[in-house]
Tab-separated table of C-alpha atoms in Angstrom:
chain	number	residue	atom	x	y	z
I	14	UNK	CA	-7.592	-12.644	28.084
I	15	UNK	CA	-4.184	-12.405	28.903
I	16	UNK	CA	-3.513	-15.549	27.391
I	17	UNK	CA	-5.188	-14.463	23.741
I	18	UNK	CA	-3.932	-11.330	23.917
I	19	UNK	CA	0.359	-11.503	22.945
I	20	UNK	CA	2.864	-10.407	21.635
I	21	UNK	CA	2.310	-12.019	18.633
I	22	UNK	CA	-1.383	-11.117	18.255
I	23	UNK	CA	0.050	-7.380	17.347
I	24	UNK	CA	3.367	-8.415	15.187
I	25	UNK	CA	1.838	-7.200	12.264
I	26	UNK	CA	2.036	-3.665	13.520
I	27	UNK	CA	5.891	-3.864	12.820
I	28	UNK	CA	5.242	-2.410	9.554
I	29	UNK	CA	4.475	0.990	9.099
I	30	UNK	CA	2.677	1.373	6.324
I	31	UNK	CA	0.347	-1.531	7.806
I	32	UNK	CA	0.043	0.428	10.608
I	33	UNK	CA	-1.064	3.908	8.693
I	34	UNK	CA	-3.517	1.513	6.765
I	35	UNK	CA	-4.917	-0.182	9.852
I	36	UNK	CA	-5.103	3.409	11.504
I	37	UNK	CA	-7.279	4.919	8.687
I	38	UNK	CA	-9.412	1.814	7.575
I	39	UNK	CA	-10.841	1.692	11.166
I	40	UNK	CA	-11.731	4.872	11.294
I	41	UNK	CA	-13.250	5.045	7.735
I	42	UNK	CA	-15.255	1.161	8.757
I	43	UNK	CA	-16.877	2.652	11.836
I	44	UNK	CA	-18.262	5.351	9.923
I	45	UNK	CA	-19.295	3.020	7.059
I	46	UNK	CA	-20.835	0.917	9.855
I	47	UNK	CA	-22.828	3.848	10.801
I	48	UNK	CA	-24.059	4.499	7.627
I	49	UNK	CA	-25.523	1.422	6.755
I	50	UNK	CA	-27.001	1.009	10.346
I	51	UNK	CA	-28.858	4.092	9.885
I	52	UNK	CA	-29.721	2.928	5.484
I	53	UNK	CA	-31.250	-0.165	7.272
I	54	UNK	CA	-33.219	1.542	9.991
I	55	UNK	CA	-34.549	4.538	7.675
I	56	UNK	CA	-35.725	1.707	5.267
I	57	UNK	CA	-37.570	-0.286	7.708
I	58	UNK	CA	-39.006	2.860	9.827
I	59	UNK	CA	-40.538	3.977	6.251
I	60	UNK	CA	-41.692	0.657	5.350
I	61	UNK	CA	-42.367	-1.887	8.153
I	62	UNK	CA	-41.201	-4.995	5.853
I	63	UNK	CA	-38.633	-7.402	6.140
I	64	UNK	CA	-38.522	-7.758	2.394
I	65	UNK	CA	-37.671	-4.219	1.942
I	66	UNK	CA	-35.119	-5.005	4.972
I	67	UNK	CA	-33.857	-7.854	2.422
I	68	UNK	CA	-33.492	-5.611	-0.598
I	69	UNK	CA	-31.683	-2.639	0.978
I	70	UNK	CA	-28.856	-4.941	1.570
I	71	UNK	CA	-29.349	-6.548	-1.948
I	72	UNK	CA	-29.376	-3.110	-3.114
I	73	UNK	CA	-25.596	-2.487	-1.608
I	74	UNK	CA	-24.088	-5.503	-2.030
I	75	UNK	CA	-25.198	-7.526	-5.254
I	76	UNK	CA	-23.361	-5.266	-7.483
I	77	UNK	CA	-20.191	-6.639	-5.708
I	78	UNK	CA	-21.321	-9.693	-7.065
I	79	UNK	CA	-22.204	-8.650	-10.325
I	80	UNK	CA	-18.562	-6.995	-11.197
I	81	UNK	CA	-16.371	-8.808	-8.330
I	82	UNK	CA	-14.850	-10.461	-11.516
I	83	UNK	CA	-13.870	-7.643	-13.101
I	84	UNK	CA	-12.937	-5.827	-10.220
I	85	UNK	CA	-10.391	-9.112	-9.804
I	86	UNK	CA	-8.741	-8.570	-13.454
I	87	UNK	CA	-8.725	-5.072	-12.719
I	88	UNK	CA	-6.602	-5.221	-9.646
I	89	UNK	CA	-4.197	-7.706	-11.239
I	90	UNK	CA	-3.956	-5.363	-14.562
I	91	UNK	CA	-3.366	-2.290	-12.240
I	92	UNK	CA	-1.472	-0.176	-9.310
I	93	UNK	CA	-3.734	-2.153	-6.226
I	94	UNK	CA	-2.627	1.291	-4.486
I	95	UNK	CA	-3.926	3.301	-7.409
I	96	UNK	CA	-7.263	1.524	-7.607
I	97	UNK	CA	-7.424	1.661	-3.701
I	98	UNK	CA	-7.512	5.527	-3.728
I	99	UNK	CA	-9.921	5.968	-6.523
I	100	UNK	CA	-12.441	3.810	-4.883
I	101	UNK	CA	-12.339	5.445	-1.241
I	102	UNK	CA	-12.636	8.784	-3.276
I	103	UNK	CA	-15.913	7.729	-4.966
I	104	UNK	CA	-17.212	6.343	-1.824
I	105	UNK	CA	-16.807	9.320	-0.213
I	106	UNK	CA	-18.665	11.479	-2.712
I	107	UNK	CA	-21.443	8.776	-2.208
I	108	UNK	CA	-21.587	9.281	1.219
I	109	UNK	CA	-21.755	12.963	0.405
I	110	UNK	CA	-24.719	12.948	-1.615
I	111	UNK	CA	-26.668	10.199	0.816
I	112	UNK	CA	-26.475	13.158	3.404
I	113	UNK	CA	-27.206	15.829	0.909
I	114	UNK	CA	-30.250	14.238	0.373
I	115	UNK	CA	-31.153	13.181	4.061
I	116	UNK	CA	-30.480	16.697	5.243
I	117	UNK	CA	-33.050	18.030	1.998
I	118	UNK	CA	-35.795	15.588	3.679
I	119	UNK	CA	-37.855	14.684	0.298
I	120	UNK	CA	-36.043	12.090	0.133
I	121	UNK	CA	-37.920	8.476	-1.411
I	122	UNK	CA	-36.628	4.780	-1.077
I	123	UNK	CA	-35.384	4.365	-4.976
I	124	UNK	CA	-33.292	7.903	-3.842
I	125	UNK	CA	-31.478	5.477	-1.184
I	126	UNK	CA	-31.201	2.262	-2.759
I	127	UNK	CA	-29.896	3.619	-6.132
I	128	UNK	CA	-26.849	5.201	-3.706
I	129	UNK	CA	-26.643	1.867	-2.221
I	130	UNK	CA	-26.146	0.014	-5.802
I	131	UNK	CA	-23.293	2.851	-6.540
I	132	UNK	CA	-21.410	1.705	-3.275
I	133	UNK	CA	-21.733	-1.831	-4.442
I	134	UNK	CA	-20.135	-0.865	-7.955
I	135	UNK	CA	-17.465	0.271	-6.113
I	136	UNK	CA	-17.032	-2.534	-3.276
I	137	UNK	CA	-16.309	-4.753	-6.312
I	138	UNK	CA	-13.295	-3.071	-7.315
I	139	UNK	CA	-12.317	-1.998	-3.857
I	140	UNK	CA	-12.173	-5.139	-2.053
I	141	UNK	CA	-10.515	-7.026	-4.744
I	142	UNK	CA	-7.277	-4.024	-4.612
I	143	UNK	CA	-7.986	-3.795	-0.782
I	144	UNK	CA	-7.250	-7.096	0.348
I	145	UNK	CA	-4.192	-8.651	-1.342
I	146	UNK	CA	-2.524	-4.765	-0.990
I	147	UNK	CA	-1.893	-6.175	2.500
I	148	UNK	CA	0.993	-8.308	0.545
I	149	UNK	CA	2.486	-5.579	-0.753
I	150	UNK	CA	2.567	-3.135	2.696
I	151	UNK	CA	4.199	-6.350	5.281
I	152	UNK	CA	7.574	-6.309	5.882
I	153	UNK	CA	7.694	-10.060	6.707
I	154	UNK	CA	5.136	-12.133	4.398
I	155	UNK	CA	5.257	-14.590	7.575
I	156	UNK	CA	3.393	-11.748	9.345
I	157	UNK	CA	1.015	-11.994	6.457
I	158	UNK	CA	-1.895	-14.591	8.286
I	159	UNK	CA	-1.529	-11.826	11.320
I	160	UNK	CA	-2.243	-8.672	9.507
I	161	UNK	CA	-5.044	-10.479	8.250
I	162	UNK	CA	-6.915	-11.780	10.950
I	163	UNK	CA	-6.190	-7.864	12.439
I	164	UNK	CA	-8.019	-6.916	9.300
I	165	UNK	CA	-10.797	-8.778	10.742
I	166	UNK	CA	-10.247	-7.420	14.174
I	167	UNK	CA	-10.503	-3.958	12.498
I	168	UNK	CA	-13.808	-4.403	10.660
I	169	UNK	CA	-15.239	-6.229	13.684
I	170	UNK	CA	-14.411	-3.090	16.472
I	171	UNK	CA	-15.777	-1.024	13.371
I	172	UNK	CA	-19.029	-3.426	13.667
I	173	UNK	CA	-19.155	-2.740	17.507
I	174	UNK	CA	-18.604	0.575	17.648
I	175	UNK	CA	-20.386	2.082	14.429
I	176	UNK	CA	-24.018	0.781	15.334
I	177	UNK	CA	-23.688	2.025	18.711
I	178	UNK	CA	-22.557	5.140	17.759
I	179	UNK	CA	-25.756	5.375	14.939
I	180	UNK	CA	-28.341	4.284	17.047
I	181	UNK	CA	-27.219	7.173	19.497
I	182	UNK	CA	-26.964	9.537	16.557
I	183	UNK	CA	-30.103	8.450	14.707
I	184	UNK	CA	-31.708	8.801	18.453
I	185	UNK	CA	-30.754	12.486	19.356
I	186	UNK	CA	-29.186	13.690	15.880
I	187	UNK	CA	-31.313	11.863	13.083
I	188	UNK	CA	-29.757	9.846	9.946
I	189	UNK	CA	-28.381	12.459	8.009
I	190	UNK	CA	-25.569	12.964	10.849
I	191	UNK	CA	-24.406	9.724	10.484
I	192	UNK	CA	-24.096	10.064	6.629
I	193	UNK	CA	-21.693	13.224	7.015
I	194	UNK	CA	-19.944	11.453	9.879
I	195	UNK	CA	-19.258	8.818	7.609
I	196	UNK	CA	-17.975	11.158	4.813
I	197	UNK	CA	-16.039	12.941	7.238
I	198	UNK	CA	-14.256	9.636	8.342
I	199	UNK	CA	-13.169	8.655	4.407
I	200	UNK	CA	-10.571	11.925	5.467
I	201	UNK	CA	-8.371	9.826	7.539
I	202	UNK	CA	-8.256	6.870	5.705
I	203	UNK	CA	-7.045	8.965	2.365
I	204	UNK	CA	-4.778	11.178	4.656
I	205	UNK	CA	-3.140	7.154	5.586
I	206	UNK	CA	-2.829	6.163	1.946
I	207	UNK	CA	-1.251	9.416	1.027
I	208	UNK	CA	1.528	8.561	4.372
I	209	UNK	CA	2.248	5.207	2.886
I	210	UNK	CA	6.113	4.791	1.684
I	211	UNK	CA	5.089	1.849	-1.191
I	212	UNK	CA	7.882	0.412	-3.640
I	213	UNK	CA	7.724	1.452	-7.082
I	214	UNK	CA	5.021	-0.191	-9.371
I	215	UNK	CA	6.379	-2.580	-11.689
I	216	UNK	CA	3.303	-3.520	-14.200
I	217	UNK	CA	2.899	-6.656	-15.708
I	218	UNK	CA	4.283	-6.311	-19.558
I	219	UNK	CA	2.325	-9.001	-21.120
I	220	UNK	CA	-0.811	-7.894	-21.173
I	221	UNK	CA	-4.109	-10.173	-21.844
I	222	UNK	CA	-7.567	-9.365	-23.065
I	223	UNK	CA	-10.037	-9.064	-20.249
I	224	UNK	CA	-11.903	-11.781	-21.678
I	225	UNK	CA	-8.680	-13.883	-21.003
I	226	UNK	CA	-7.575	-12.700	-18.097
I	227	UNK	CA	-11.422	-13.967	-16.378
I	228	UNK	CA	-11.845	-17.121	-18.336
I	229	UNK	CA	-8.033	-17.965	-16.621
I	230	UNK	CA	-9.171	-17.071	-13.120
I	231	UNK	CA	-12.108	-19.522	-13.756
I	232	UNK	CA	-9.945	-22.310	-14.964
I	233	UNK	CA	-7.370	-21.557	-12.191
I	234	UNK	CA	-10.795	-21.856	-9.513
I	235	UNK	CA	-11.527	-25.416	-11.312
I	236	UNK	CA	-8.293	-26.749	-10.923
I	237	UNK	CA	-7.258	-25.610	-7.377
I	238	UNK	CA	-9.903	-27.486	-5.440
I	239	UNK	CA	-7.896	-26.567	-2.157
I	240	UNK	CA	-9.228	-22.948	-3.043
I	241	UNK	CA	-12.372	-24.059	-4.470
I	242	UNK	CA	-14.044	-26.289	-1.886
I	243	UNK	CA	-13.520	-23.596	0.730
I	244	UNK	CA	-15.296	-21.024	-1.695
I	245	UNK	CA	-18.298	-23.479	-2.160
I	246	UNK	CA	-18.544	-23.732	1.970
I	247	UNK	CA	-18.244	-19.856	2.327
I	248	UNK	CA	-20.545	-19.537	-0.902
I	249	UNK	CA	-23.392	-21.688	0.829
I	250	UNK	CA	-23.101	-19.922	4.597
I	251	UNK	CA	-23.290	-16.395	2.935
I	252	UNK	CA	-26.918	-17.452	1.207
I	253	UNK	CA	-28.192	-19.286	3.734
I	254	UNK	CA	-26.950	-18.545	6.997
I	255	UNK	CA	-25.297	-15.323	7.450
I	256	UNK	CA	-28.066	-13.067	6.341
I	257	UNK	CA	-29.688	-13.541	9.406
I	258	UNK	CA	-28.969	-9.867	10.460
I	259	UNK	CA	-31.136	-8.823	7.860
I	260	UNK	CA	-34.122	-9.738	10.535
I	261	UNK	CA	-32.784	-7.730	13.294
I	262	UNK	CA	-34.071	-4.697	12.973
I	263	UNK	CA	-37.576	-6.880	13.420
I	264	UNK	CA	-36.340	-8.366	16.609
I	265	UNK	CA	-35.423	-4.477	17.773
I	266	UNK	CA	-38.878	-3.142	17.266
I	267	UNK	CA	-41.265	-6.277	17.778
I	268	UNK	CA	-39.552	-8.589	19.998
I	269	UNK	CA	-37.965	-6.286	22.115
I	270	UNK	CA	-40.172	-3.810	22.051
I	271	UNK	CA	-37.333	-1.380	21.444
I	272	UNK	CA	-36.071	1.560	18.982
I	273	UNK	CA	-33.130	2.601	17.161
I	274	UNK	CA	-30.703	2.242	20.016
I	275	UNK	CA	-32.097	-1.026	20.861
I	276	UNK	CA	-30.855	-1.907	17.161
I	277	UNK	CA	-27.737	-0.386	17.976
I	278	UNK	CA	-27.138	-1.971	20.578
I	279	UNK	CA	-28.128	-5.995	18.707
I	280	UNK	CA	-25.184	-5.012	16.701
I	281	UNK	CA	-22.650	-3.867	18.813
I	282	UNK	CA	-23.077	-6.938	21.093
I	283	UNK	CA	-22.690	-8.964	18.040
I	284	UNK	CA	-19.770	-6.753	16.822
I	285	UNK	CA	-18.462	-7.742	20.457
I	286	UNK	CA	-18.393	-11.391	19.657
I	287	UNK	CA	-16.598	-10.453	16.630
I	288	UNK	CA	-13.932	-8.696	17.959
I	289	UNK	CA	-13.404	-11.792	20.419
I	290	UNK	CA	-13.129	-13.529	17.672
I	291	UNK	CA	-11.026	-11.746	15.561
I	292	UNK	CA	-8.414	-11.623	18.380
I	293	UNK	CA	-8.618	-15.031	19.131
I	294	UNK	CA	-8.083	-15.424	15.395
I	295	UNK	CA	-5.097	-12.929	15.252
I	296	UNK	CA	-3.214	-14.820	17.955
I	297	UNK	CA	-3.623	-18.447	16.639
I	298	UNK	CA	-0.099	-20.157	16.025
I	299	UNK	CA	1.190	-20.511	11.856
I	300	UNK	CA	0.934	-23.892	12.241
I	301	UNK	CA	-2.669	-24.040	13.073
I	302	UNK	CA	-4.782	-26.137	11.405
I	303	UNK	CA	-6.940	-23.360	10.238
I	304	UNK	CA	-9.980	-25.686	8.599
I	305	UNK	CA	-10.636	-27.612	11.879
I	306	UNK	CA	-10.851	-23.706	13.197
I	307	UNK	CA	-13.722	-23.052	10.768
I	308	UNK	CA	-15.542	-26.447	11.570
I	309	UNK	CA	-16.137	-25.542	14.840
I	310	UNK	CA	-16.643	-21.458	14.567
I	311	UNK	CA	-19.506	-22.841	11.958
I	312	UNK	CA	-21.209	-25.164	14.567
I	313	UNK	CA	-20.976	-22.759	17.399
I	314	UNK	CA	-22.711	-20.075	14.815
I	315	UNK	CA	-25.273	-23.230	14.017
I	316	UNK	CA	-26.211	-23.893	17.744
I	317	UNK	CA	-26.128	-20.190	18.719
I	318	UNK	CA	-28.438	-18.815	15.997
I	319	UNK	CA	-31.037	-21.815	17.167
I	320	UNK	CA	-31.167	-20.472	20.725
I	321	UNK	CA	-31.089	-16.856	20.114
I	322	UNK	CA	-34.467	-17.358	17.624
I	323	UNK	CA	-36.908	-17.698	19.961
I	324	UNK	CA	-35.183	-15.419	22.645
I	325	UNK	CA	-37.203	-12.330	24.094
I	326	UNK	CA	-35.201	-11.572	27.192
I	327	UNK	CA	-32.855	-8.796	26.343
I	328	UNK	CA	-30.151	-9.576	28.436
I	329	UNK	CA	-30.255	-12.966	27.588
I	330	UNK	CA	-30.564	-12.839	23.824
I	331	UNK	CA	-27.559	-10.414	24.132
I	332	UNK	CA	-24.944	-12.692	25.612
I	333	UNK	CA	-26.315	-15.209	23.006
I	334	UNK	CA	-25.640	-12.466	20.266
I	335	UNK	CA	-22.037	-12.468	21.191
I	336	UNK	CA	-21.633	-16.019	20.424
I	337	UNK	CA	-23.094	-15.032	16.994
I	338	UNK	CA	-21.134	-12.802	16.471
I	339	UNK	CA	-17.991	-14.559	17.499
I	340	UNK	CA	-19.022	-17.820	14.913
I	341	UNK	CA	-19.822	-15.175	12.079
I	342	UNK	CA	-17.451	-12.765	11.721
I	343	UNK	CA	-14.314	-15.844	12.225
I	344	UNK	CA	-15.715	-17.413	9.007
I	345	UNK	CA	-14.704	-15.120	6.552
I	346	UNK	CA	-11.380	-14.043	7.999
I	347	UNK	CA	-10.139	-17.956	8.069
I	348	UNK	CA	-11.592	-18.622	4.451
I	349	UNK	CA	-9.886	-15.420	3.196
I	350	UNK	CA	-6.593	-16.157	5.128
I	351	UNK	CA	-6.861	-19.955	3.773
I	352	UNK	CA	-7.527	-18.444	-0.042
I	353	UNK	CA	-4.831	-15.931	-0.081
I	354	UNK	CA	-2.314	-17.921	1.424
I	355	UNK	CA	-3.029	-20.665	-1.335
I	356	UNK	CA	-3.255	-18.422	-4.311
I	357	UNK	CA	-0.424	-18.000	-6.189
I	358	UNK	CA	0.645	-14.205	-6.674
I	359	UNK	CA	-0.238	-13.843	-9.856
I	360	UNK	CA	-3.984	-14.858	-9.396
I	361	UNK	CA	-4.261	-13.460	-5.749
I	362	UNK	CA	-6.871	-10.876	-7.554
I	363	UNK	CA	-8.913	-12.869	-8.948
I	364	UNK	CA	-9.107	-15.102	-5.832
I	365	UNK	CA	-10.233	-12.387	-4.199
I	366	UNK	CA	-12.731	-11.649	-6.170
I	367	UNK	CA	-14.184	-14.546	-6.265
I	368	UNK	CA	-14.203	-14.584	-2.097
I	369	UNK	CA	-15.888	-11.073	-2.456
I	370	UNK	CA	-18.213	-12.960	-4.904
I	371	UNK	CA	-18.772	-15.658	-2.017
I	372	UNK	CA	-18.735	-13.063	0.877
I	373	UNK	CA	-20.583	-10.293	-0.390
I	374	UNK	CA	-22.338	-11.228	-3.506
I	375	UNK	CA	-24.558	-14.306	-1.838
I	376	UNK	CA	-25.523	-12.153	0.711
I	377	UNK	CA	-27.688	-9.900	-0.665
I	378	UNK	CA	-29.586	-12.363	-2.455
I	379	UNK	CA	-29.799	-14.490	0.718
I	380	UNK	CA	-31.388	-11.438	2.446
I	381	UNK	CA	-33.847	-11.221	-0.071
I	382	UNK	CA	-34.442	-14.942	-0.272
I	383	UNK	CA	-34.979	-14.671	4.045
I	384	UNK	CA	-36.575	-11.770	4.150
I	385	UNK	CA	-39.007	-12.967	1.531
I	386	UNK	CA	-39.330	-16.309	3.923
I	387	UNK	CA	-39.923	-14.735	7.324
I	388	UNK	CA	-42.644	-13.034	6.031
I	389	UNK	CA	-44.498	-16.594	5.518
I	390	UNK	CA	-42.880	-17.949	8.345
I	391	UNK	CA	-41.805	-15.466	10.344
I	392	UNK	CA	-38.206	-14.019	11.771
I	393	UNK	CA	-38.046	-16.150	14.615
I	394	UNK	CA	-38.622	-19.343	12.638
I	395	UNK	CA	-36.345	-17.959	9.842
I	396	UNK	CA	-33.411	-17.846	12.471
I	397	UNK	CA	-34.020	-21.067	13.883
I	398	UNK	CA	-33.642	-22.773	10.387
I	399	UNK	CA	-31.177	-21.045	9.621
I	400	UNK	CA	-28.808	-22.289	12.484
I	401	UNK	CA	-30.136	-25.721	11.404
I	402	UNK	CA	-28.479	-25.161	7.911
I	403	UNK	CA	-25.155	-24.125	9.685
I	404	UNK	CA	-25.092	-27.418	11.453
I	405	UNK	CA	-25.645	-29.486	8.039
I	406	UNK	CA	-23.133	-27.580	6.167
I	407	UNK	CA	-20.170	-27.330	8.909
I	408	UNK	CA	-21.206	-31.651	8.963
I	409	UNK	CA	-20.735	-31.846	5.203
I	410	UNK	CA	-17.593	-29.818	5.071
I	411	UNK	CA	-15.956	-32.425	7.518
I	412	UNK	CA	-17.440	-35.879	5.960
I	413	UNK	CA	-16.046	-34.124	2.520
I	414	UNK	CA	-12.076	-33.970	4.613
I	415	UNK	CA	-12.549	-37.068	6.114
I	416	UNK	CA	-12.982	-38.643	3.648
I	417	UNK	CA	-10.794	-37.077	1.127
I	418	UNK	CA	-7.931	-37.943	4.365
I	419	UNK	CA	-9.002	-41.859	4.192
I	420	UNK	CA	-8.345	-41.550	0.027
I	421	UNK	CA	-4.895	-40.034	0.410
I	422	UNK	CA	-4.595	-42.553	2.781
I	423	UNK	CA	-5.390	-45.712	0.556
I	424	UNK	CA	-3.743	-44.600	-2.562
I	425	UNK	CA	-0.129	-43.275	-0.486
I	426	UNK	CA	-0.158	-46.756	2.056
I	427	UNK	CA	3.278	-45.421	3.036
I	428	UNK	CA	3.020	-42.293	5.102
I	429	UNK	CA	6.390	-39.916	4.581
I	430	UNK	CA	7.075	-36.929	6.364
I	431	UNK	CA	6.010	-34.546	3.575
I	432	UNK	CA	2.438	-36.753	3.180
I	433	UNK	CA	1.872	-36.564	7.075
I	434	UNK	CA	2.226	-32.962	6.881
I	435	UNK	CA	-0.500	-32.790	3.713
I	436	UNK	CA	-2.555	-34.714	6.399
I	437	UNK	CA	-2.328	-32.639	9.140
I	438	UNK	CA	-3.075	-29.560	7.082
I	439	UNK	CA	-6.844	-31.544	6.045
């Protein structure tokens, strides 16, 4: 551990006003963790199916998919610091009314899932203003592959901590706890914004139509296949692999035998993996060859989701889970740190959108498409195929590199130093 853990896996921290934002985004993740922990479990508890499981998250996150576009335009058009504090506000109020009406108990499933949609609206325009803010808050834009890989490490430890702390909550307290301890935790991540010493805004005087401003972000995506393979790869593991935590609450209460800490507890030792990984990820050289990183973080997700299918020993299935959790959560940090350090700055928006299009818009409708399957088939099956998938698309992504490498390789015969380096970077 010594080894991961450096100097340089903490450089970011330099900064202050990365600092203030890491402080107050952790905070605000675990208790955004421990909402939808307890959304999930309430759902299932009430209902007993893994489709419903599937459409709670579709609920949340397909209206990031949806208006992800928009929400990229928007944050190029705007103050990304502006936009940032509108959305937290809103998503605070949202948590406020999902505990008014836990704590009223007549509450129905629509009640729930139409809050969910709201914080999906306003994902879409938070993540997009969210993520490339990061640019404008480091001191040294060579820290910039650092702060975000301790992004990572920040929603991870959210992701172990926050389901721990609901299924204790939900255990002794009941749901509508962790609601208002989620709205209480927005506090501290305003209070950080508000701390934050920013440069002045200098807006963009030309200003397109909407319409424009999208169909250029789509032509940009075409012609930048550097950005747009990656987003296909991500696209494909966020339907058809990554949803696999949709089935977990099944494996808490059937194969376990367990209860709402038991699902607590799945996800924390899957958020473990994930902080693992996002330190590991944080402490990785500039020079790194980032895609080989993501070949192999995709097969060990592939082989691990196989074994931990058919698992019904606890302790077993929960040192598996950490290798899960260390293949899933490294995927989207290295796409996003690949995308954003290959966009150019005036597109980095609409990049981003389109990775919170990839990321969290083709999840949702791949937990509806696998909790729609494991009913036929059932959740252990569902997992098992899934890891198979993993396997054939981390394959494909490398035969696609390989041989795009043996094409440079025929058409540029003579290797110079600036070539080699394009090599070494496939």
């Amino acid at each position: 551990m010594s080894k991961i853990l450096n100097i340089r896996t903490f450089k970011a921290f330099q900064s202050r006003n990365y600092a203030l934002f890491f402080g107050g985004q952790l905070i605000s993740r675990i208790g955004m963790w421990m909402q939808r922990t307890a959304v999930v479990w309430i759902v299932y508890s009430m209902t007993h199916s893994t489709f419903m499981l599937g459409l709670t998250v579709f609920a949340e996150q397909f209206p990031s998919f949806l208006f992800s576009l928009l929400g990229g335009v928007v944050a190029d058009r705007n103050n990304r610091y502006k936009v940032l504090m509108i959305t937290q506000i809103i998503s605070a109020m949202q948590a406020v009314l999902l505990t008014v009406l836990i704590f009223m108990e007549h509450y129905v499933i629509w009640e729930i899932l139409s809050l969910s949609v709201l914080l999906g609206i306003v994902n879409a325009f938070d993540i997009p203003a969210r993520q490339p803010l990061v640019h404008d808050i480091i001191k040294k834009k060579e820290d910039l592959p650092n702060a975000i890989a301790l992004n990572s490490t920040l929603n991870n430890l959210a992701r172990l901590i926050g389901p721990s702390l609901s299924g204790i909550v939900l255990l002794k307290f009941g749901a509508g706890n962790c609601f208002l301890l989620n709205a209480i935790s927005f506090i501290a991540v305003i209070i950080s914004l508000l701390l934050m010493k920013l440069p002045p805004y200098k807006p963009n005087p030309i200003k397109k139509k909407i319409y424009t401003d999208l169909k250029d972000g789509l032509l940009y995506l075409k012609n930048t296949p550097k950005i747009s393979v990656i987003l296909l790869m991500l696209s494909l593991l966020c339907l058809l692999v990554i949803p696999y935590n949709t089935l977990l609450p099944v494996y808490a209460k059937i194969i376990f035998k367990g209860n709402a800490a038991t699902f607590g507890y799945i996800n924390s030792f899957i958020g473990l993996g994930a902080v693992i990984a996002a330190i590991y990820l944080a402490s990785l050289k500039s020079s790194t060859n980032l895609k080989r990183v993501l070949f192999v973080n995709t097969i060990i997700l592939g082989v691990s989701l196989i074994i931990f299918s058919h698992l019904n020993i606890f302790p077993i299935a929960m040192a598996v889970a950490i290798i899960c959790g260390f293949g899933t959560m490294s995927l989207i940090p290295i796409c996003n740190t690949i995308l954003q350090l290959e966009a150019d700055e005036a597109m980095r928006g609409r990049v981003i959108s389109f990775f919170a299009m990839a990321a969290f818009g083709m999840i949702p409708i791949g937990s509806l498409f696998i909790g729609m399957v494991s009913k036929y088939i059932g959740a252990p099956n569902s997992l098992m195929i899934q890891g198979v998938i993993a396997l054939i698309i981390a394959i494909s992504f490398y035969m696609f590199y390989k041989r795009k490498k043996k094409t440079q390789e025929i058409v540029i015969p003579i290797q110079t130093e600036e070539t080699d380096n394009i090599n070494n970077q496939i």
